[in-house]
PDB file of C-alpha atoms (C1' of nucleotides) in Angstrom:
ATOM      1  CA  UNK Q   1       0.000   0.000   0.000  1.00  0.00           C
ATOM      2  CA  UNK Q   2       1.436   3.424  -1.201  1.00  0.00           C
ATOM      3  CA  UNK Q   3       1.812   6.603   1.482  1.00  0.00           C
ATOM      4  CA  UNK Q   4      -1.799   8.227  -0.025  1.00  0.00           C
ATOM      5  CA  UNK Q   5      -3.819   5.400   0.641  1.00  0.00           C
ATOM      6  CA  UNK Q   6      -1.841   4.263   3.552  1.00  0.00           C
ATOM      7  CA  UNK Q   7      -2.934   8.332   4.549  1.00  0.00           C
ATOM      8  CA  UNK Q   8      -6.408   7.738   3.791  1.00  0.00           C
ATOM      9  CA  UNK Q   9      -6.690   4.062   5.933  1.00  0.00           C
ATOM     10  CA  UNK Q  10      -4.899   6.092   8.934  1.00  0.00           C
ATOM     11  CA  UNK Q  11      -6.254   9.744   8.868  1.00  0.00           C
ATOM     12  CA  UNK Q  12      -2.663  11.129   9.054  1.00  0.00           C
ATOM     13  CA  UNK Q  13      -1.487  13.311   6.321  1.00  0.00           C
ATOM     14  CA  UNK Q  14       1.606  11.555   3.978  1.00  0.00           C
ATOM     15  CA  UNK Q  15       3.851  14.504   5.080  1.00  0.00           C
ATOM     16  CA  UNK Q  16       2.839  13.524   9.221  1.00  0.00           C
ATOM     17  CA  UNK Q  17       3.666  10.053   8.079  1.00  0.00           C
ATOM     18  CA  UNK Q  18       6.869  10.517   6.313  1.00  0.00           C
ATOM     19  CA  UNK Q  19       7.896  12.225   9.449  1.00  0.00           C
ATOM     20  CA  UNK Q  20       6.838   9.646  11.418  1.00  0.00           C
ATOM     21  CA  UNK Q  21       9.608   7.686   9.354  1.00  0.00           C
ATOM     22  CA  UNK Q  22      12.103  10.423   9.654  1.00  0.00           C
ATOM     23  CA  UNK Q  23      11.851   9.983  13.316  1.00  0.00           C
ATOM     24  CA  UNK Q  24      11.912   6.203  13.671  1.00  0.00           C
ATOM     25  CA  UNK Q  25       8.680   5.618  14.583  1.00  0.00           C
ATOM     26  CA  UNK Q  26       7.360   3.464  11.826  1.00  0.00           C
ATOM     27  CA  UNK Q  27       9.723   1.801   9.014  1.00  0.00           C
ATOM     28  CA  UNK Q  28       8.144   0.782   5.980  1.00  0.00           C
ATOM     29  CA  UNK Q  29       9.656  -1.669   3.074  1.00  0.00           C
ATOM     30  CA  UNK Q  30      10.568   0.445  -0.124  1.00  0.00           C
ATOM     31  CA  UNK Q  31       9.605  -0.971  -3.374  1.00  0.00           C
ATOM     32  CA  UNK Q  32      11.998  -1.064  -6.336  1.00  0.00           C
ATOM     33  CA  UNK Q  33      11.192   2.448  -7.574  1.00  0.00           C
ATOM     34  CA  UNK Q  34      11.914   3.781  -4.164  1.00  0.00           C
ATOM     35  CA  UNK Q  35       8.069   4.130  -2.988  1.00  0.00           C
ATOM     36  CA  UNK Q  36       7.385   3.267   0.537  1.00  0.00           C
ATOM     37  CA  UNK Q  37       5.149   0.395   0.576  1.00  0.00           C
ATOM     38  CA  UNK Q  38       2.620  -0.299   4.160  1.00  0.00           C
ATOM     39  CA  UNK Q  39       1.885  -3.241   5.506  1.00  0.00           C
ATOM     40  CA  UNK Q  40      -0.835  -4.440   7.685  1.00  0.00           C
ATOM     41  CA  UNK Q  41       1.925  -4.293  10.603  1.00  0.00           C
ATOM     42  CA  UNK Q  42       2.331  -0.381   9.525  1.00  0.00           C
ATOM     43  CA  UNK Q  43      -1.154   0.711   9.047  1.00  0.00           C
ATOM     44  CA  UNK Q  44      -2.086  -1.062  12.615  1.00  0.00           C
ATOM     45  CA  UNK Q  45       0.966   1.343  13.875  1.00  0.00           C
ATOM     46  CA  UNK Q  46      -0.011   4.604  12.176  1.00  0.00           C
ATOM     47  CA  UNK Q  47      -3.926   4.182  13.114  1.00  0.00           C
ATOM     48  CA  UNK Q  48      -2.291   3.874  16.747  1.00  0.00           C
ATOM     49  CA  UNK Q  49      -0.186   6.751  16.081  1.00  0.00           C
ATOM     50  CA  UNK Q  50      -3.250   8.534  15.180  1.00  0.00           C
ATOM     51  CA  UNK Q  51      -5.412   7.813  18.181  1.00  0.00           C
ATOM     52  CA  UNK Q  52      -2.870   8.371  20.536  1.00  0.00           C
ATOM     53  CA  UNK Q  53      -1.613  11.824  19.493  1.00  0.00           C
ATOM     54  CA  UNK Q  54      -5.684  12.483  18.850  1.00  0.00           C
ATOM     55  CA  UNK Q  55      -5.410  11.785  22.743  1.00  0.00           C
ATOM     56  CA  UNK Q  56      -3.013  14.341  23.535  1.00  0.00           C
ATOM     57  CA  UNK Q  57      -0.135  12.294  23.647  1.00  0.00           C
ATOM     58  CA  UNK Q  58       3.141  13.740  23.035  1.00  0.00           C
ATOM     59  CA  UNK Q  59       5.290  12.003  20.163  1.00  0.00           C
ATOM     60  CA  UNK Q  60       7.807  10.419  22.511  1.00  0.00           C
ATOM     61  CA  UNK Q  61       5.052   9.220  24.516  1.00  0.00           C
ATOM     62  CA  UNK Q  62       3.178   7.567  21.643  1.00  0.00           C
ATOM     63  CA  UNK Q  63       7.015   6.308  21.017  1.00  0.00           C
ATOM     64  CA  UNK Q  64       6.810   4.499  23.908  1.00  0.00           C
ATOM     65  CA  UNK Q  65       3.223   3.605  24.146  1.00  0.00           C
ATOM     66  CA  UNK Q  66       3.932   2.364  20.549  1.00  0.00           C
ATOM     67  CA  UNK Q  67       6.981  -0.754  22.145  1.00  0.00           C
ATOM     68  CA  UNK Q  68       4.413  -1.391  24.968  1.00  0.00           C
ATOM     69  CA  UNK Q  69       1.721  -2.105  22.079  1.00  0.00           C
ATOM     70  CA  UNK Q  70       4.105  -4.331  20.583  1.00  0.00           C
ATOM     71  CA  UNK Q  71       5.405  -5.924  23.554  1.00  0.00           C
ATOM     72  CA  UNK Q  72       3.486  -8.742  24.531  1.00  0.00           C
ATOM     73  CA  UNK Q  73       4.980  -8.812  28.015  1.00  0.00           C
ATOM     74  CA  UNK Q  74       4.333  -5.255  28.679  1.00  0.00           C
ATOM     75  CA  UNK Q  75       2.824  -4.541  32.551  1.00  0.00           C
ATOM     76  CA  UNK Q  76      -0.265  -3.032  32.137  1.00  0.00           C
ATOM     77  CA  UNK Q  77       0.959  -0.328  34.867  1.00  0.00           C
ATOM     78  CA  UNK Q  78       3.191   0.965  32.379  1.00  0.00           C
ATOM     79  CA  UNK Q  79       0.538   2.284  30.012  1.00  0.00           C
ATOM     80  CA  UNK Q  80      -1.178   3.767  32.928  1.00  0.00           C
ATOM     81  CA  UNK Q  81       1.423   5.139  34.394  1.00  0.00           C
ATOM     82  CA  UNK Q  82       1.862   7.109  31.000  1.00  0.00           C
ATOM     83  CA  UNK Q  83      -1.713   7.907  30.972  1.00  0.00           C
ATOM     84  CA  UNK Q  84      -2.220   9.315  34.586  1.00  0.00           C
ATOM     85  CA  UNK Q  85       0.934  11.358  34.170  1.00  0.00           C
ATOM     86  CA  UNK Q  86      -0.859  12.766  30.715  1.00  0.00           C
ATOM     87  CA  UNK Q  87      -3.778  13.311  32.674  1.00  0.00           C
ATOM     88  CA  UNK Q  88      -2.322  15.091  35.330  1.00  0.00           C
ATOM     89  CA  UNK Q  89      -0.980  17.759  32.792  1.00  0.00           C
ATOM     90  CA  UNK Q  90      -3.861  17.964  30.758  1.00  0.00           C
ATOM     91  CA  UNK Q  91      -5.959  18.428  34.207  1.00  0.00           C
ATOM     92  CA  UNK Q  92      -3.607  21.074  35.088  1.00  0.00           C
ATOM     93  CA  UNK Q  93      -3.722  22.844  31.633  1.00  0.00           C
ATOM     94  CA  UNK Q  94      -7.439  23.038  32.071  1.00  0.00           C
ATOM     95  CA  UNK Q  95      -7.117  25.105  35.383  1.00  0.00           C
ATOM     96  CA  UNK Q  96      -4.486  27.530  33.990  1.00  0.00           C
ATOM     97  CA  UNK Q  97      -7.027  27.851  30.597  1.00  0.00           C
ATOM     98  CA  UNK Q  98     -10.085  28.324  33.253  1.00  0.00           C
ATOM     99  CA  UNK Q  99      -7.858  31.056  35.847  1.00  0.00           C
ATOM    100  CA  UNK Q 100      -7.438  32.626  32.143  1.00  0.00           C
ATOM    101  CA  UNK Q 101     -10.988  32.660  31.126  1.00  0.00           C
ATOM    102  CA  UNK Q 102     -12.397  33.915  34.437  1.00  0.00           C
ATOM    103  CA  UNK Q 103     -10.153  36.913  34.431  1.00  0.00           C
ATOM    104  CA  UNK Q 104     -10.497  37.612  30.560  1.00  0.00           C
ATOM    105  CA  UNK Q 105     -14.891  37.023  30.696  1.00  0.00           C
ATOM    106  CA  UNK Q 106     -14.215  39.860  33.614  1.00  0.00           C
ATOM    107  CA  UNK Q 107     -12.574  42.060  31.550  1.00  0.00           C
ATOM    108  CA  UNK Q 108     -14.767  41.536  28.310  1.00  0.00           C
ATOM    109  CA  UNK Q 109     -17.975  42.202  30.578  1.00  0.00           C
ATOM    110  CA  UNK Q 110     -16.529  45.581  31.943  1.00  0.00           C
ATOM    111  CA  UNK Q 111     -15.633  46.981  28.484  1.00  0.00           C
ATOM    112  CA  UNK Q 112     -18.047  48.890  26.739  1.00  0.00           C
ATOM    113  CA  UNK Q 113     -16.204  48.420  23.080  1.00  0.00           C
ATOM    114  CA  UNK Q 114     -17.651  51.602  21.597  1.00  0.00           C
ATOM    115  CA  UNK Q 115     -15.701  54.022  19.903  1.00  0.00           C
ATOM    116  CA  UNK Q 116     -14.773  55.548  22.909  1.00  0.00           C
ATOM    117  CA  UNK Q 117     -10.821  55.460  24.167  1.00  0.00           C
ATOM    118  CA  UNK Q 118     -11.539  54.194  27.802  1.00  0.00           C
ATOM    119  CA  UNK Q 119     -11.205  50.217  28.088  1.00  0.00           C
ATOM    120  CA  UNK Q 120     -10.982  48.281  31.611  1.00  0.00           C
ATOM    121  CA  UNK Q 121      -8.886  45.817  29.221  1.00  0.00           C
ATOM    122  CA  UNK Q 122      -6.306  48.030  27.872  1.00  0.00           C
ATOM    123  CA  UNK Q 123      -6.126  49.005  31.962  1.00  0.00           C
ATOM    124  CA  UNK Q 124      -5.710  45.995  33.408  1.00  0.00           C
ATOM    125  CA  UNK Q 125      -3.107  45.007  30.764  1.00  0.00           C
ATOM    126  CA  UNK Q 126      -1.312  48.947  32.233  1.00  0.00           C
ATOM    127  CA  UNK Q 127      -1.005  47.534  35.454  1.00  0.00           C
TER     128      UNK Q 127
ATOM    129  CA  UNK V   1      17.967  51.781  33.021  1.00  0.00           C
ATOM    130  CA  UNK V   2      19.924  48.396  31.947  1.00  0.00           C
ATOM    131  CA  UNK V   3      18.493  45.175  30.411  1.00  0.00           C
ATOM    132  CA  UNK V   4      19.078  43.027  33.927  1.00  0.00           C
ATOM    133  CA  UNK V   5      17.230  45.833  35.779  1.00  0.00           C
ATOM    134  CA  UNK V   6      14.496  46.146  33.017  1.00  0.00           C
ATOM    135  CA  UNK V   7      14.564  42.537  33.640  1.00  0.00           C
ATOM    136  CA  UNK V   8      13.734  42.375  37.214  1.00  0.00           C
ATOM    137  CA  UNK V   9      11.006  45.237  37.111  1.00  0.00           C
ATOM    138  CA  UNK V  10       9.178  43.834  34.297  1.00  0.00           C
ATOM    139  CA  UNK V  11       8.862  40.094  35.289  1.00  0.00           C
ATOM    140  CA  UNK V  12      10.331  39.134  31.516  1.00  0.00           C
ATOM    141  CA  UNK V  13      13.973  37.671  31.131  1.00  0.00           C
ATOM    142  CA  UNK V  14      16.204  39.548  29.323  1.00  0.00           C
ATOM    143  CA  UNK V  15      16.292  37.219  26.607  1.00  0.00           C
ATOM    144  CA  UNK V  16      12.534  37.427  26.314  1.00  0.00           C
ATOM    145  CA  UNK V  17      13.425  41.509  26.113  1.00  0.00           C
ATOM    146  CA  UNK V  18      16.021  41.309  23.866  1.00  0.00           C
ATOM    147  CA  UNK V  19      13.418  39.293  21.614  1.00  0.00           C
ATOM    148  CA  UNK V  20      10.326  41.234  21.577  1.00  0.00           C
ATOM    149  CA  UNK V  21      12.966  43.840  20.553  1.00  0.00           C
ATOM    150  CA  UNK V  22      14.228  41.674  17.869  1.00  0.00           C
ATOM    151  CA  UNK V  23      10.813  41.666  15.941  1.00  0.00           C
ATOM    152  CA  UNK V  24      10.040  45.550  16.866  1.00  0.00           C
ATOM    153  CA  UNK V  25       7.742  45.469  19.917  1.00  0.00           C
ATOM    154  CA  UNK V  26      10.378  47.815  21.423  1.00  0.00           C
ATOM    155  CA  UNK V  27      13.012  50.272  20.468  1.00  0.00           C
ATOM    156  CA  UNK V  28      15.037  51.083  23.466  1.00  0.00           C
ATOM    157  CA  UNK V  29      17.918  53.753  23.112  1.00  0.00           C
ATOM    158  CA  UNK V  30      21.252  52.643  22.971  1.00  0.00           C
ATOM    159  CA  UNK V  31      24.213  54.336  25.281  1.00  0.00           C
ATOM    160  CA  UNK V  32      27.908  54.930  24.053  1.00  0.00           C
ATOM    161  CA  UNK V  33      28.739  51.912  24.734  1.00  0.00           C
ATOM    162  CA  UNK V  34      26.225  49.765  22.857  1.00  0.00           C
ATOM    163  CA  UNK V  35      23.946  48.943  26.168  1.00  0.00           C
ATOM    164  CA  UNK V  36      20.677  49.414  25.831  1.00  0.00           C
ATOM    165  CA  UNK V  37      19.111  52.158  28.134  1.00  0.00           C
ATOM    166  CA  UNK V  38      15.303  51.561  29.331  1.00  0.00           C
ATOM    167  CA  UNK V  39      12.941  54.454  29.744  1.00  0.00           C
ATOM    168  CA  UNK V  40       9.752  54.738  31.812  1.00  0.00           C
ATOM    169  CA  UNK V  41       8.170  54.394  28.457  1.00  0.00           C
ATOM    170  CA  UNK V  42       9.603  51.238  28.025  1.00  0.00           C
ATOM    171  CA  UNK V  43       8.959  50.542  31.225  1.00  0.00           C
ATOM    172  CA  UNK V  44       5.587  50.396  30.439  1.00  0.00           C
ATOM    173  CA  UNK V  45       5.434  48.739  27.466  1.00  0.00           C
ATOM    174  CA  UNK V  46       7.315  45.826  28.912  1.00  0.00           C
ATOM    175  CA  UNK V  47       5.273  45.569  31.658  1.00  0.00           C
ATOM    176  CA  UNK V  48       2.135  45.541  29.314  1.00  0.00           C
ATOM    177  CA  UNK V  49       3.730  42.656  27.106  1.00  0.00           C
ATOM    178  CA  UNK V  50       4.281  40.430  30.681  1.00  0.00           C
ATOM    179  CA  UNK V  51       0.896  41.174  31.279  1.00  0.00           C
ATOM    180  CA  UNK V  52      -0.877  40.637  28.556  1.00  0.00           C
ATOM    181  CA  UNK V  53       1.126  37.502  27.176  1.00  0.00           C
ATOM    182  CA  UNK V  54       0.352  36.151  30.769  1.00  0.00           C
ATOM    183  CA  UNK V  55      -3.035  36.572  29.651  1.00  0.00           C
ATOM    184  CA  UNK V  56      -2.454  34.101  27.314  1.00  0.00           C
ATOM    185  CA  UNK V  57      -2.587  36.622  24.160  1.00  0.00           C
ATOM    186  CA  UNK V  58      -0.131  35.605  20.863  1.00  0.00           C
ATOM    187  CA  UNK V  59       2.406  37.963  20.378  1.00  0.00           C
ATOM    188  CA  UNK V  60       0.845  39.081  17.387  1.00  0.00           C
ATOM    189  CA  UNK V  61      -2.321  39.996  19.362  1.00  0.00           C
ATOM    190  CA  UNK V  62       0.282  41.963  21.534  1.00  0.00           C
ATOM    191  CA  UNK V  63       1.523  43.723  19.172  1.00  0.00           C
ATOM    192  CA  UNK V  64      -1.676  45.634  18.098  1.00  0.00           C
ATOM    193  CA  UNK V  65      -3.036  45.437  21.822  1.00  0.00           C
ATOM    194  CA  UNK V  66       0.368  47.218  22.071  1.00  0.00           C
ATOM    195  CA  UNK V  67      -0.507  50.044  19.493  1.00  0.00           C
ATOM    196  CA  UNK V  68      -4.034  50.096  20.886  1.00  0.00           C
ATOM    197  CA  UNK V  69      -2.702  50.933  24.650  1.00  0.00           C
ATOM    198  CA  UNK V  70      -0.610  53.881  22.928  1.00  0.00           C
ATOM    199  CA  UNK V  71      -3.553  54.989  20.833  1.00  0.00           C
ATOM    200  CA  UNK V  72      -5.192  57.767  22.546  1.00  0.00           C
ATOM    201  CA  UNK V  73      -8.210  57.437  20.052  1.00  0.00           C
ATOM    202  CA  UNK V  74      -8.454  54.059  19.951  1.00  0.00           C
ATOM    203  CA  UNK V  75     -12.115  52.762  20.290  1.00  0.00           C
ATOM    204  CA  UNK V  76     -12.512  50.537  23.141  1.00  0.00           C
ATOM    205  CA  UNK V  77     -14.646  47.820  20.724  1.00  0.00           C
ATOM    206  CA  UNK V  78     -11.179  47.218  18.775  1.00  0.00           C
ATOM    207  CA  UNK V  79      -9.607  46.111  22.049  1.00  0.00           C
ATOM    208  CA  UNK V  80     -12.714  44.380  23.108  1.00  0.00           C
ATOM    209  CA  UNK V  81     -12.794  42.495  20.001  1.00  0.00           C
ATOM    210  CA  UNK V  82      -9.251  41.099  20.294  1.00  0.00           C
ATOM    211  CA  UNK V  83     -10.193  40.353  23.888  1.00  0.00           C
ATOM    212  CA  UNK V  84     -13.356  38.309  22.384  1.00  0.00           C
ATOM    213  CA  UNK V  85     -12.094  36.579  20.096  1.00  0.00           C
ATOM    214  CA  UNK V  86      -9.286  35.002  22.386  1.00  0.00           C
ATOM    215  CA  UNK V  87     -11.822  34.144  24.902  1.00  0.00           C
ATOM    216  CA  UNK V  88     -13.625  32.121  22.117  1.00  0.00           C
ATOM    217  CA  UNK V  89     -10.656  30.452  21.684  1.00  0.00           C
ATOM    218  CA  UNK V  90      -9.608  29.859  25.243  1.00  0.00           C
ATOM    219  CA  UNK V  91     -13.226  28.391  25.840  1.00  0.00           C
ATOM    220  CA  UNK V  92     -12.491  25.896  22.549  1.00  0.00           C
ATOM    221  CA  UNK V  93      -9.538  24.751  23.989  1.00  0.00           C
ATOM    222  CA  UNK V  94     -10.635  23.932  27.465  1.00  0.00           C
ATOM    223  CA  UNK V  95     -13.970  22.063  25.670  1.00  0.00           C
ATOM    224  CA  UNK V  96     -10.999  20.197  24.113  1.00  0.00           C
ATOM    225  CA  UNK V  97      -9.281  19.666  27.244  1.00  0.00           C
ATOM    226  CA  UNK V  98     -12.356  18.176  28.882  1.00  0.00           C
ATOM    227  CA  UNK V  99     -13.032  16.019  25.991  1.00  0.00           C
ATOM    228  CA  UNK V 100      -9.406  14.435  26.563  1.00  0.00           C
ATOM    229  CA  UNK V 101     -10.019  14.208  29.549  1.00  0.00           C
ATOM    230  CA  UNK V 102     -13.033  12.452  30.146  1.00  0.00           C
ATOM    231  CA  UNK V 103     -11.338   9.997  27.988  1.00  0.00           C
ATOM    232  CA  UNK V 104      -8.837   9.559  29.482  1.00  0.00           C
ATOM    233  CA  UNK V 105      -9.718   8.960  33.199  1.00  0.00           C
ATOM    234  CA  UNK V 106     -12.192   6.573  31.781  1.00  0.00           C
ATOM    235  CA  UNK V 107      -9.512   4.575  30.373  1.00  0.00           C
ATOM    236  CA  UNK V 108      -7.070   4.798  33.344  1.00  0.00           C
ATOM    237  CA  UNK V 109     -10.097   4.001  35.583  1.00  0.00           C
ATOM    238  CA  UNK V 110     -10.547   0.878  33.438  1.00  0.00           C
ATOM    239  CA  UNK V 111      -6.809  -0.384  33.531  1.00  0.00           C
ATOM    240  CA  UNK V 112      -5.659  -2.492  36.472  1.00  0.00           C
ATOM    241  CA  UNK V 113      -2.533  -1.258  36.362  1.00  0.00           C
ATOM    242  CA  UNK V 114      -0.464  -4.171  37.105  1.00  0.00           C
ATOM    243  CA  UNK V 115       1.975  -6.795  35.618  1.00  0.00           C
ATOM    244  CA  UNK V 116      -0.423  -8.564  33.545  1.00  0.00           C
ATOM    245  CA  UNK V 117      -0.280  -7.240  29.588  1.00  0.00           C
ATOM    246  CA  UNK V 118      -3.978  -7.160  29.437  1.00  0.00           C
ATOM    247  CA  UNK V 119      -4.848  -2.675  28.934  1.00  0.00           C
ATOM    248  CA  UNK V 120      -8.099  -1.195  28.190  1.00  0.00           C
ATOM    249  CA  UNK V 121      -5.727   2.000  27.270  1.00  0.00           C
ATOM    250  CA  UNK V 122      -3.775   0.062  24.789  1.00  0.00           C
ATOM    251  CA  UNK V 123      -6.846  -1.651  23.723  1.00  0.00           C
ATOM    252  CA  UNK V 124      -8.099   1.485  22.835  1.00  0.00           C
ATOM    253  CA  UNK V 125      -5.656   3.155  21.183  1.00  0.00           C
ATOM    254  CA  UNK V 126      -5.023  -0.280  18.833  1.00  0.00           C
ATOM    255  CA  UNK V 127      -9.103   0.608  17.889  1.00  0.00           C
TER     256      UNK V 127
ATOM    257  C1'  DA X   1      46.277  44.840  36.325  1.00  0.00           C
ATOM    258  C1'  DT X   2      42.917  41.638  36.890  1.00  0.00           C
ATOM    259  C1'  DA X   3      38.813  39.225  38.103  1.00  0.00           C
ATOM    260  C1'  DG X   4      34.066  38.768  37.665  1.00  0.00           C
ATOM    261  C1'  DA X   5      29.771  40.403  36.396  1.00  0.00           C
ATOM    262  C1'  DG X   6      27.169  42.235  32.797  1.00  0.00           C
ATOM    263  C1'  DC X   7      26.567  43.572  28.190  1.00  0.00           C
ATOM    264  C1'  DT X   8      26.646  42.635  22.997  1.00  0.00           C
ATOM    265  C1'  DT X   9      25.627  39.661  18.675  1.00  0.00           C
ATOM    266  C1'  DC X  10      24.765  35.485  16.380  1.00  0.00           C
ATOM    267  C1'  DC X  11      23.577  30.715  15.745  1.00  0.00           C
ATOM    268  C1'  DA X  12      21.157  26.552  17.073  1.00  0.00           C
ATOM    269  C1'  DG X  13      17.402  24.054  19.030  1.00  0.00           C
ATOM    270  C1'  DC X  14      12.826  22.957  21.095  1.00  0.00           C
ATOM    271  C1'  DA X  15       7.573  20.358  19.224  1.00  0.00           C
ATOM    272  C1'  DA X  16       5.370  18.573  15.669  1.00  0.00           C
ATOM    273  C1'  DC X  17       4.575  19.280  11.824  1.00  0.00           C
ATOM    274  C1'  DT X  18       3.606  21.938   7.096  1.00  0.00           C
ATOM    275  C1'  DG X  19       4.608  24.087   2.614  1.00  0.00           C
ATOM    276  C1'  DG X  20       7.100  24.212  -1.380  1.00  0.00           C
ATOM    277  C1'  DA X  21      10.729  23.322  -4.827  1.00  0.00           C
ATOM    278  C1'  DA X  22      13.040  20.148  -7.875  1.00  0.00           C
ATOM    279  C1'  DG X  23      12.859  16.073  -9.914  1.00  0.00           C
ATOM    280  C1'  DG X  24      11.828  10.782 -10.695  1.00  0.00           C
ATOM    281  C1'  DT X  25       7.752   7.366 -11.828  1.00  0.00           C
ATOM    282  C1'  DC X  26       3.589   5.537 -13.427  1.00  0.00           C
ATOM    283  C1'  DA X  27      -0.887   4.815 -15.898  1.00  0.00           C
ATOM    284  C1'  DA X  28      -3.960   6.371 -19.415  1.00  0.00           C
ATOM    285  C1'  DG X  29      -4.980   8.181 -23.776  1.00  0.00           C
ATOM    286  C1'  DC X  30      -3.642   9.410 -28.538  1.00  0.00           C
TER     287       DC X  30
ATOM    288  C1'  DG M   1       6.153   6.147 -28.682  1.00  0.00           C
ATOM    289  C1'  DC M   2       4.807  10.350 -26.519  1.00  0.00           C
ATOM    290  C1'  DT M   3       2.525  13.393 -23.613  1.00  0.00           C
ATOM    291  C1'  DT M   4      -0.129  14.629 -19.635  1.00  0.00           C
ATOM    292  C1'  DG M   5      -1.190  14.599 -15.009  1.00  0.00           C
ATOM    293  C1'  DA M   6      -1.148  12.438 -10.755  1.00  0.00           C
ATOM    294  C1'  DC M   7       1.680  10.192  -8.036  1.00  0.00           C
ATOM    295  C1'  DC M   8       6.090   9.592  -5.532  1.00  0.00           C
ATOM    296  C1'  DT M   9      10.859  11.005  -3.759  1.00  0.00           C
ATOM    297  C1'  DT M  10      14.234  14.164  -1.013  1.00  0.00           C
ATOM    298  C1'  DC M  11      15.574  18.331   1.025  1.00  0.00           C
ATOM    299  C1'  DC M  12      15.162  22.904   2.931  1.00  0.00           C
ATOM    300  C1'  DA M  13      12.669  26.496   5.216  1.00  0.00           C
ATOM    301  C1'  DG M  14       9.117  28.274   8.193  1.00  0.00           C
ATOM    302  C1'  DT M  15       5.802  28.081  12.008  1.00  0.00           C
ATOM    303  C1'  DT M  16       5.474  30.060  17.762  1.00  0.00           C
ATOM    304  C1'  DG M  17       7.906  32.091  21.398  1.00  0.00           C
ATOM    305  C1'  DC M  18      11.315  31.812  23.258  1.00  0.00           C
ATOM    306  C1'  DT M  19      15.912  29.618  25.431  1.00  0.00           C
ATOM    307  C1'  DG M  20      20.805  28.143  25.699  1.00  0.00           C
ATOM    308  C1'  DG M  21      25.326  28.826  24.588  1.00  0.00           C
ATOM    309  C1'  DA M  22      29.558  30.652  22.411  1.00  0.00           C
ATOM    310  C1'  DA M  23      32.638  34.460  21.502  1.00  0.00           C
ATOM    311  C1'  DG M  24      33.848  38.715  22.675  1.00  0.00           C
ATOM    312  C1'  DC M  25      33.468  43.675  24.506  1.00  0.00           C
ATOM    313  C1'  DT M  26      32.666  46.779  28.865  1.00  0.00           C
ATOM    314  C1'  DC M  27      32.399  48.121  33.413  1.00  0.00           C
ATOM    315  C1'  DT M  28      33.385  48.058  38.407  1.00  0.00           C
ATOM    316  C1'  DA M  29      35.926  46.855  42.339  1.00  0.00           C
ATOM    317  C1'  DT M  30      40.052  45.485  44.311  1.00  0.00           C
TER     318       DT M  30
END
DNA sequence: ATAGAGCTTCCAGCAACTGGAAGGTCAAGC
DNA sequence: GCTTGACCTTCCAGTTGCTGGAAGCTCTAT
């Protein structure tokens, strides 16, 4: 299977993929004429790929969520340890991205926005 | 003033300053000596960038907030507008957030988390 | 005179792609 | 056999907003 329909089974643009490749993450055979060529194997790792970045996951985390997928052996508390550390941050992104909406919703609410200079905004932003 | 002591009143390292400088936020003066020298004006400005980049603004959005705060005629609706529209966008990416996140502490509620191989997470990811 | 702190510029790198240029390959139609 | 257009390849640059580090000049205190 060639990198467009390989991009079309995974949902990952050919350019994503080909980096993907650049940074070890999947190798696929090369046909004669140079083409990359994707097996099942590959596909199962890019749709993978896909879901797990789609999930937040950094790359070097999917990296390594990618050899636990593979490994047979793997200890389930691996994976979750990845995943409650992701959570953590993404929990703690969510408060900063709330502090910054109360104060912002505050400051939208006090501004007139008419064609008038004065602006609580521009005010607060003064110090 | 110098760029450590611009530094410590403003809140932003002085690489930070010497990079908003770099793509023309400000235009300190520059002594004999080649050192920049910090006005009040400055002053001002820098604090304004800390400020409103801790709001969570681009530097782009900055940069005319910026102009704005200097604008004795501005209209208050062109700052409340810039305001607005990064609210919006705050609010999409905590929806986002929460979307990961629900996901997520499902899964890690659903993974033992011990030596076994058998992972909901994995299993999900996989598809 | 010298040491150390502080200043300067410039170049590289981070994350995770994305866009574009230059050029090889393939399948279809004439 | 030739052309056209859609593929494919590699490589380089740019995105955002800094940050680190090297090489070298300047200032202050001893």
């Amino acid at each position: 299977m060639n990198i467009s329909d390989a991009s079309r089974d995974s949902g990952l643009p050919a350019k994503t993929i080909r980096y993907y490749e650049d940074i070890g993450l999947i190798k696929p055979r090369r046909l004669g004429n140079g083409y990359r060529d994707y097996s099942d194997d590959d596909l199962h790792k890019l749709r993978f790929l896909q879901r797990s970045r789609g999930l937040g996951f950094s790359v070097e985390d999917c990296r390594v969520l990618l050899s636990l997928y593979e490994d047979r052996n793997r200890a389930s508390a691996d994976v979750k340890q990845i995943a409650k550390t992701h959570l953590v941050e993404i929990e703690r992104k969510i408060a900063e991205l709330q502090s910054l909406q109360r104060t912002l919703s505050h400051l939208v609410d006090a501004c007139q926005g008419d064609h008038r200079p004065h602006c609580p905004i521009i005010n607060d932003l003064a110090g």
